[in-house]
Every structure is written in C-alpha cells, then in structure tokens.
Amino acid sequence: MIYKVYYQSRFDRNPKRENTQTFYIEAESKPAALAAAQANTEFNIEDVEELSDAALVYEQANPDFKLTTFA
C-alpha cells in the first residue's frame, strides 16, 4: 500500500497547518509506514494516511509526486 505522510520539518515549533509538508511511502501497514518514517527522518510526523486507489491516481497526477524510499 502507498501512504501519505504528513509532517512538520521542525520539532521546536508548534505545528501549523500552513507548514505541513508531505511525502509518500510504500509499506505493508499504517504502523509500518509510521515506524519507517520515524526511524529514517528527523521530522515531526503528524499523520499517516493510507491512499485509496482513486486517491493514489489523483496524487500521481501531480508532477511533484515521488515515492520516497529509505536505504
């Protein structure tokens, strides 16, 4: 499954919706996606959302869509 991860780039400030950024990750479950995001980034993870097939098609239409992989 593909998950959309919402995050703030800094821990030292209160989260603001205007500063929320996203990346996409492939994982077997929502907890696995959250664990991978937390283990491989320094971001303040706000939420992880599983994308439905229709939502994935919509997100892939954005030219900036990129699936993040961790080595």
Coordinates of C-alpha atoms in Angstrom, one line a residue:
M1 CA 0.0 0.0 0.0
I2 CA 1.0 3.6 -0.5
Y3 CA 0.8 6.0 2.4
K4 CA 0.9 9.8 2.5
V5 CA 2.9 11.0 5.5
Y6 CA 2.1 14.5 6.8
Y7 CA 5.0 16.1 8.8
Q8 CA 6.5 19.3 10.1
S9 CA 10.2 19.8 9.4
R10 CA 10.9 21.1 12.9
F11 CA 10.2 19.8 16.4
D12 CA 11.0 23.1 18.2
R13 CA 7.9 24.9 17.0
N14 CA 4.2 24.3 17.4
P15 CA 2.7 22.6 14.3
K16 CA 0.8 24.9 11.9
R17 CA -1.3 23.6 9.1
E18 CA 0.4 26.1 6.7
N19 CA 3.8 24.5 7.4
T20 CA 2.7 20.9 6.9
Q21 CA 4.6 19.0 4.2
T22 CA 4.1 15.5 2.8
F23 CA 5.9 12.6 1.3
Y24 CA 4.7 9.2 0.1
I25 CA 6.0 5.8 1.3
E26 CA 5.2 2.2 0.4
A27 CA 4.6 -0.1 3.4
E28 CA 2.6 -3.2 4.4
S29 CA 0.6 -1.3 7.1
K30 CA 0.0 2.1 8.6
P31 CA 2.0 1.2 11.7
A32 CA 4.9 0.0 9.5
A33 CA 4.8 3.2 7.4
L34 CA 4.8 5.3 10.6
A35 CA 7.7 3.3 12.1
A36 CA 9.7 3.7 8.8
A37 CA 9.1 7.4 8.7
Q38 CA 10.1 7.9 12.3
A39 CA 13.2 5.8 12.0
N40 CA 14.5 7.3 8.8
T41 CA 13.7 11.0 9.2
E42 CA 14.2 13.8 11.7
F43 CA 10.7 15.1 11.0
N44 CA 7.8 15.7 13.4
I45 CA 5.3 13.2 11.9
E46 CA 1.7 14.4 12.3
D47 CA -0.3 11.7 10.5
V48 CA -0.1 8.8 8.1
E49 CA -2.9 8.3 5.6
E50 CA -3.5 5.2 3.5
L51 CA -4.3 6.2 0.0
S52 CA -7.2 4.5 -1.8
D53 CA -6.8 3.6 -5.5
A54 CA -8.6 6.8 -6.5
A55 CA -6.6 9.0 -4.2
L56 CA -3.4 7.5 -5.4
V57 CA -4.3 8.2 -9.0
Y58 CA -5.1 11.8 -8.0
E59 CA -1.8 12.3 -6.2
Q60 CA 0.2 10.7 -9.1
A61 CA -1.3 13.4 -11.4
N62 CA 0.8 16.0 -9.5
P63 CA 4.1 16.4 -11.3
D64 CA 5.9 16.6 -7.9
F65 CA 4.7 13.1 -6.9
K66 CA 7.6 11.0 -5.8
L67 CA 7.6 7.8 -3.8
T68 CA 10.2 8.0 -1.0
T69 CA 12.4 5.0 -0.3
F70 CA 14.8 4.6 2.6
A71 CA 18.1 2.8 2.1

